[in-house]
mmCIF file of C-alpha atoms and ligand atoms in Angstrom:
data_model
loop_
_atom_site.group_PDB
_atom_site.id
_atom_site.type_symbol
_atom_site.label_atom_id
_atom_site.label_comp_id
_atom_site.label_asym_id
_atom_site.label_seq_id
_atom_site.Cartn_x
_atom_site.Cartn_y
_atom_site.Cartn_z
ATOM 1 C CA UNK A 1 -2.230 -10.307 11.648
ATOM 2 C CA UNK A 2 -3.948 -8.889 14.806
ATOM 3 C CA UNK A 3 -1.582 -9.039 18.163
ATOM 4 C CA UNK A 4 -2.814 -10.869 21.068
ATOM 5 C CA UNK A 5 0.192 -10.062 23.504
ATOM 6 C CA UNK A 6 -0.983 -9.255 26.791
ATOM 7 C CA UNK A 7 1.292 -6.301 26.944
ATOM 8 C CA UNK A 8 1.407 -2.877 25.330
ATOM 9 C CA UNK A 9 4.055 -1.981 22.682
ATOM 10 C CA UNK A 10 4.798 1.276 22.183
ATOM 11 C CA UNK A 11 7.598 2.681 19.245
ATOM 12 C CA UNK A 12 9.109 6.361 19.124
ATOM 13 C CA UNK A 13 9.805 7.565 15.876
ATOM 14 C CA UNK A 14 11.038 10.093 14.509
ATOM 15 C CA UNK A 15 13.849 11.741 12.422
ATOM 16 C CA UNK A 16 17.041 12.840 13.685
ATOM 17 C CA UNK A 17 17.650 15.051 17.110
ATOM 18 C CA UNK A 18 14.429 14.450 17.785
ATOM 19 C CA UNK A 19 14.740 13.456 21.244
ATOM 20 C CA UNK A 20 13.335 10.425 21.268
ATOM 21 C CA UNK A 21 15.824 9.141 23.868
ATOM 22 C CA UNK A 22 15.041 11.404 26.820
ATOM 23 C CA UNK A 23 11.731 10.928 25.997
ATOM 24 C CA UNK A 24 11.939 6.722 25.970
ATOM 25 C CA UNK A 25 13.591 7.593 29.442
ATOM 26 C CA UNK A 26 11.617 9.935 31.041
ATOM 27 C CA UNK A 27 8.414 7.746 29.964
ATOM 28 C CA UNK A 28 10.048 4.526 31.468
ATOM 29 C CA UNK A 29 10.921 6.469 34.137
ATOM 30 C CA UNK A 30 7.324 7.595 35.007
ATOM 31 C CA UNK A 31 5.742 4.307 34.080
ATOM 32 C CA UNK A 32 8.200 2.394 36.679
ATOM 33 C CA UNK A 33 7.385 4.779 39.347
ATOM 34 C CA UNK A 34 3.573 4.210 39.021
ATOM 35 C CA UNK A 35 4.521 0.014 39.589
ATOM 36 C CA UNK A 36 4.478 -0.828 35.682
ATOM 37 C CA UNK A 37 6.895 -3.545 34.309
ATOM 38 C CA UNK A 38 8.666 -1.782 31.643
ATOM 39 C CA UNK A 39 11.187 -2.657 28.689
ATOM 40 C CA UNK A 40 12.895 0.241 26.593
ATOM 41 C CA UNK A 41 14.986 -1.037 23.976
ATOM 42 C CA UNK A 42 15.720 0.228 20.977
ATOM 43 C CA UNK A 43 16.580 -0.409 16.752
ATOM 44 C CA UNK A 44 19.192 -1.205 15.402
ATOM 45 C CA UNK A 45 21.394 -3.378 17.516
ATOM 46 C CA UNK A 46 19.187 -4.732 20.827
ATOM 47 C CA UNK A 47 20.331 -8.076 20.541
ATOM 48 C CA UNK A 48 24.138 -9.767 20.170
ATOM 49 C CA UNK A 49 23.586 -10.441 16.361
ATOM 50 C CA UNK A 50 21.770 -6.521 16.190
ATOM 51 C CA UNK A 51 25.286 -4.986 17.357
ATOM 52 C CA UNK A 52 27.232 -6.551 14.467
ATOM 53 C CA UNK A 53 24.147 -5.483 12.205
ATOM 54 C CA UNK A 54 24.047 -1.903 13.724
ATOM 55 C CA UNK A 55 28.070 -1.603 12.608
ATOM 56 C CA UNK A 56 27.147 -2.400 9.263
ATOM 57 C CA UNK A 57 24.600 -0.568 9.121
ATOM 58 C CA UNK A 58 25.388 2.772 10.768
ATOM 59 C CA UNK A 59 29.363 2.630 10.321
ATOM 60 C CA UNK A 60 31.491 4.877 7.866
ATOM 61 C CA UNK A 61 33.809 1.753 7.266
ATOM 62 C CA UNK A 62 30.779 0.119 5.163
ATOM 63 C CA UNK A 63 30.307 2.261 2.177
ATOM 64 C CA UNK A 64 27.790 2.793 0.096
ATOM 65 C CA UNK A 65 25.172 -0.178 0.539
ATOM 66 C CA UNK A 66 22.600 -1.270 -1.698
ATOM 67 C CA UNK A 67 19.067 -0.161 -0.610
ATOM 68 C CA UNK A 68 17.876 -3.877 -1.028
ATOM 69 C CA UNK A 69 20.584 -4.457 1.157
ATOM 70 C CA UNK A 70 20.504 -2.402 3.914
ATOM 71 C CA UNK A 71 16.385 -2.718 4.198
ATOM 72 C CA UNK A 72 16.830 -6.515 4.606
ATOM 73 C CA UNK A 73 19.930 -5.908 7.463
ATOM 74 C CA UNK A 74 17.323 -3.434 9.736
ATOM 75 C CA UNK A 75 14.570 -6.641 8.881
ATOM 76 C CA UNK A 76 17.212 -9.061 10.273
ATOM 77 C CA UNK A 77 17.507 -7.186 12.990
ATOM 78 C CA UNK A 78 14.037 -6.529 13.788
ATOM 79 C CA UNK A 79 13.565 -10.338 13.657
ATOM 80 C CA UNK A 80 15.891 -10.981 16.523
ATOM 81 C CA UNK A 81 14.668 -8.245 18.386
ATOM 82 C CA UNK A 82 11.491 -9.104 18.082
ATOM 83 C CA UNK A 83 11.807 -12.734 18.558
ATOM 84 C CA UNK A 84 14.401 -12.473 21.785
ATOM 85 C CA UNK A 85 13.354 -8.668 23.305
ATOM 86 C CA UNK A 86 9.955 -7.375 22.577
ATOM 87 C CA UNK A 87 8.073 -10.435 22.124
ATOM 88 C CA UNK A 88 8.930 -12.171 25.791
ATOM 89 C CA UNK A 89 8.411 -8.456 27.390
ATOM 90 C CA UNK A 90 4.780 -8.516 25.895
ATOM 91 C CA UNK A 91 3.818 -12.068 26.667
ATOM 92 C CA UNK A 92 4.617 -11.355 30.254
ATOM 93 C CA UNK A 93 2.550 -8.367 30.360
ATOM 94 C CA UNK A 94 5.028 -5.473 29.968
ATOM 95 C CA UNK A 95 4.772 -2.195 28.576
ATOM 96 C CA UNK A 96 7.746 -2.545 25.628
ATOM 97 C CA UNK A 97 8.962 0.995 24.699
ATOM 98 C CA UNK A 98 11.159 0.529 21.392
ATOM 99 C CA UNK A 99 13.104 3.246 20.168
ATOM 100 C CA UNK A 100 12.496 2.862 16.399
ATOM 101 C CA UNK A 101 10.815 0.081 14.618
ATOM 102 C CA UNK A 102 9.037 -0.753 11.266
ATOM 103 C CA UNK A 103 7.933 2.775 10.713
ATOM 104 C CA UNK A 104 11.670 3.910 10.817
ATOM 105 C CA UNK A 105 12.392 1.292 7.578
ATOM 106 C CA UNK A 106 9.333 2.347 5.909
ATOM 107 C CA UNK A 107 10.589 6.182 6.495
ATOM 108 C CA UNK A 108 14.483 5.676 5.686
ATOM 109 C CA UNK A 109 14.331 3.093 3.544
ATOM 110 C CA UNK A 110 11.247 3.586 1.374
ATOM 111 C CA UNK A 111 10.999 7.178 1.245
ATOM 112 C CA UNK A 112 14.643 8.095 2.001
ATOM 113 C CA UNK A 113 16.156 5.288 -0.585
ATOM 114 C CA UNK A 114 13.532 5.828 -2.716
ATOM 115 C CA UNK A 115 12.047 1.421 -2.562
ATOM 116 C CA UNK A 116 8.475 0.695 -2.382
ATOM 117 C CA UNK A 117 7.432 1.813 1.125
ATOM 118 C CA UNK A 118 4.708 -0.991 0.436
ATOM 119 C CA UNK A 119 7.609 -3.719 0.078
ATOM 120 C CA UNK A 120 9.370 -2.767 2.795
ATOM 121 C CA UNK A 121 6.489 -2.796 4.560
ATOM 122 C CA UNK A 122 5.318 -6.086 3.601
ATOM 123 C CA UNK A 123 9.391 -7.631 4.540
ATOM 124 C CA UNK A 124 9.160 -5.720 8.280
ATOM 125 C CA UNK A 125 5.906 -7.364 8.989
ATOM 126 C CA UNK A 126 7.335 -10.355 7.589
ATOM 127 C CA UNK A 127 10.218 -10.058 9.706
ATOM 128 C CA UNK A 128 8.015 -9.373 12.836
ATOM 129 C CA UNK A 129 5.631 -11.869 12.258
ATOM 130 C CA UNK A 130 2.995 -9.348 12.102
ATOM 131 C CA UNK A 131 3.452 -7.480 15.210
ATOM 132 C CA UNK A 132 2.523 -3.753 15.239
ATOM 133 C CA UNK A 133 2.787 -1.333 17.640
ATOM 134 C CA UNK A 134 -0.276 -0.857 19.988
ATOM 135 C CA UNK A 135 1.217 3.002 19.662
ATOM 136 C CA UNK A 136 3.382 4.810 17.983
ATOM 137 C CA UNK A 137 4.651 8.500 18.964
ATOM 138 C CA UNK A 138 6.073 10.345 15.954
ATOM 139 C CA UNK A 139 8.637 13.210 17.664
ATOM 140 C CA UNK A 140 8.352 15.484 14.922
ATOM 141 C CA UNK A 141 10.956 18.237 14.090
ATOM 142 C CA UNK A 142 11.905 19.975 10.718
ATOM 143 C CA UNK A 143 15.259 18.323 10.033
ATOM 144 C CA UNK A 144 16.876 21.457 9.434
ATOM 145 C CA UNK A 145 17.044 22.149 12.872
ATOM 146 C CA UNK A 146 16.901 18.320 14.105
ATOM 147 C CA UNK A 147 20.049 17.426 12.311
ATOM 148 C CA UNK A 148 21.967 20.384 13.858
ATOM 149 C CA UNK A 149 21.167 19.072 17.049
ATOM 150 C CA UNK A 150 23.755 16.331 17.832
ATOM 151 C CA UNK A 151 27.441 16.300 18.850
ATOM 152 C CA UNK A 152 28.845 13.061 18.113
ATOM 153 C CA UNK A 153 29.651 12.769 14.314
ATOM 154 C CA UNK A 154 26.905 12.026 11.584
ATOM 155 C CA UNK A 155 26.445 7.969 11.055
ATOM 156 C CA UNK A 156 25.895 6.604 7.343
ATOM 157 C CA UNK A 157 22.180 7.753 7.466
ATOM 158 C CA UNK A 158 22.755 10.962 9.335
ATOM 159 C CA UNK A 159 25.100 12.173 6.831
ATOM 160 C CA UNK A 160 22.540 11.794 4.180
ATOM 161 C CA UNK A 161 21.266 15.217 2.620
ATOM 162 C CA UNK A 162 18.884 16.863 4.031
ATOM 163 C CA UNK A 163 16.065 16.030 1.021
ATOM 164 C CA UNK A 164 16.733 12.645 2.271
ATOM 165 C CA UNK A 165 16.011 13.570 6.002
ATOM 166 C CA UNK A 166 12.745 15.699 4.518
ATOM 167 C CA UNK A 167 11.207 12.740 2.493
ATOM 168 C CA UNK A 168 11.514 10.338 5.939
ATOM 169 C CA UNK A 169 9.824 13.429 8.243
ATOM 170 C CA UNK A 170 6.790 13.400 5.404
ATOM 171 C CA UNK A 171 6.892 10.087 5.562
ATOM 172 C CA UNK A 172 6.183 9.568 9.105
ATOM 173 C CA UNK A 173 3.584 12.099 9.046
ATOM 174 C CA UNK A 174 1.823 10.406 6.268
ATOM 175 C CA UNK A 175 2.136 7.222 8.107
ATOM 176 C CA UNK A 176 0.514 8.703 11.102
ATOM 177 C CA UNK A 177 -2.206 10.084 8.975
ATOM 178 C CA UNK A 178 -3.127 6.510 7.351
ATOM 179 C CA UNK A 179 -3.799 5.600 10.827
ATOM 180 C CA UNK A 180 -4.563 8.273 13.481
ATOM 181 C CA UNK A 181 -6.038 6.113 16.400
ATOM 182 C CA UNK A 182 -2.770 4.411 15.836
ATOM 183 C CA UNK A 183 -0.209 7.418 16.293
ATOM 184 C CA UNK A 184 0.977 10.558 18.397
ATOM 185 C CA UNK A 185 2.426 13.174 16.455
ATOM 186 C CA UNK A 186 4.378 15.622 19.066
ATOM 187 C CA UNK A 187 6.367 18.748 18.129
ATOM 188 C CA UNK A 188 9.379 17.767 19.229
ATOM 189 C CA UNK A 189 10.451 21.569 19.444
ATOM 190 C CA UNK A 190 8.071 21.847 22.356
ATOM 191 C CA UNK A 191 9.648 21.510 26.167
ATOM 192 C CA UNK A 192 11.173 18.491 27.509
ATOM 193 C CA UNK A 193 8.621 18.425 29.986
ATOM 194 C CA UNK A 194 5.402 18.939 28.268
ATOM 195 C CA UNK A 195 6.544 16.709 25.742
ATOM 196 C CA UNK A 196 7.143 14.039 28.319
ATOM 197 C CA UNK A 197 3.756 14.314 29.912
ATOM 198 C CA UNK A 198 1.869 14.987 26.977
ATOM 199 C CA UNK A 199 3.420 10.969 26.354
ATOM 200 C CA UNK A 200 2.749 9.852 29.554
ATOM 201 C CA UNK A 201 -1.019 11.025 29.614
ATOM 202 C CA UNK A 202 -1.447 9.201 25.884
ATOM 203 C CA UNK A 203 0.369 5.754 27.635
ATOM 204 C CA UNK A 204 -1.317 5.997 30.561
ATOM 205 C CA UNK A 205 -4.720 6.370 28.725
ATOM 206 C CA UNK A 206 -3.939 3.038 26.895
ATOM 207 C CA UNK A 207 -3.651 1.060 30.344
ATOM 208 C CA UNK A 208 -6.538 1.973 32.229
HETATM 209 P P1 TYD B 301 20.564 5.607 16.268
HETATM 210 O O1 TYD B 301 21.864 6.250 16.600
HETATM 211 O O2 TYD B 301 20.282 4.258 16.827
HETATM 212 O O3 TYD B 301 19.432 6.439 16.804
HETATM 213 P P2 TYD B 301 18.631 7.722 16.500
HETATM 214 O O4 TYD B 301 19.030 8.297 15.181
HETATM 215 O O5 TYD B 301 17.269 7.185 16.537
HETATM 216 O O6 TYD B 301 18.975 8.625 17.664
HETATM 217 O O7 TYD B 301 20.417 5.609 14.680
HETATM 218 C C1 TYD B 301 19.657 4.747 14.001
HETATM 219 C C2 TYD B 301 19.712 5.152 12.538
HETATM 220 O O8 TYD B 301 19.222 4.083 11.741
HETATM 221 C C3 TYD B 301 18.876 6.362 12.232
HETATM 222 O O9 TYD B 301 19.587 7.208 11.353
HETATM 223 C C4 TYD B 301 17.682 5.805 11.504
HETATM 224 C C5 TYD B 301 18.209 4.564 10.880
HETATM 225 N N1 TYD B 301 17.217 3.481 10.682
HETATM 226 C C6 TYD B 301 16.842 3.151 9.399
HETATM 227 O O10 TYD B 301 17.301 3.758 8.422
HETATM 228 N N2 TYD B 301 15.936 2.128 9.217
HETATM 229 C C7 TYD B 301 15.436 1.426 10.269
HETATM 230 O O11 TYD B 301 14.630 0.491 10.069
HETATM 231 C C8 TYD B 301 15.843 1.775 11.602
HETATM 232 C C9 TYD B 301 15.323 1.024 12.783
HETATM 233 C C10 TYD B 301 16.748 2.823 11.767
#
């Protein structure tokens, strides 16, 4: 379903210790400065009901979930987000940064889990009632090094092996392939600050 939102929707993905944080921050940060209207927000847990999903989701206490499972808790909470964030931020003309989105269920739970990326596809767009990103910037890094990256301790999909965290980084680069016009791959091993305005310069180009 094409999108007819006046704004621009932008997603970072990416596997883990990417930086995709910074990144959502220094971007919002730039765009503000230049007099944009800009929403970062992120996936899972955006919205009241996405907190209880995230600690499902992401928390040790849950246990092994069923992939069926767990792909239809991140679509549940990409419905509310969508419905109650991203959507209003777009219909008012806003550029809507999202820190993860369909891309990151395709990734994790298609080729991590090992479902259909085409079904979980099909349920995300579902979910979203067809809305795509206008762009979306792949931070990529080899999780070898990505995963050593962090501090805090390893949620339920960090803590997955690292063939797990090597099927989702192919995965986003064959997504990005499928659709080039679509996607920014960055090496996410490159400096903070060419990084950052290498992503400004591709956001930038999409709002003249
Ligand atoms: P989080 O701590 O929010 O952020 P990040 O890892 O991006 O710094 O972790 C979100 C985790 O949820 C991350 O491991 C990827 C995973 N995830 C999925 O498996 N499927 C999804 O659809 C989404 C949105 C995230």
């Amino acid at each position: 379903m094409p999108d007819s939102a006046p704004g621009l929707f932008v997603a970072f993905e990416g596997g883990e210790g990417a930086g995709k944080s910074t990144q959502v921050r220094l971007l919002s940060k730039a765009l503000k400065s230049g007099g944009r209207d800009v929403v970062t927000t992120h996936e899972p847990g955006d919205t009241p009901v996405g907190k209880r999903l995230r600690e499902i989701l992401l928390g040790h206490e849950t246990g092994a979930l069923d992939p069926r499972t767990e792909s239809l808790l991140y679509a549940a909470d990409r419905a509310e987000h969508v419905a109650s964030v991203v959507r209003p931020a777009l219909d008012r003309g806003a550029v809507c940064i999202t820190d993860r989105y369909i891309d990151s269920s395709i990734a994790y739970q298609g080729a991590g889990r090992t479902l259909d990326p085409a079904d979980i596809a099909r349920i995300s767009e579902w979910a979203s009632g067809g809305l795509w990103p206008d762009l979306t910037i792949v931070l990529d890094i080899d999780p070898a090094v990505g995963l050593t990256r962090f501090s805090a301790p390893a949620d339920r999909l960090e803590a997955e092996p690292l063939a797990f965290h090597q099927r989702v980084r192919e995965h986003f680069l064959a997504l990005s392939r499928q659709n080039p016009h679509r996607y920014l791959v960055v090496d996410a091993t490159d400096s903070v600050d060419a990084v950052s305005a290498t992503l400004l310069a591709a956001v930038e180009s999409r709002l003249s």
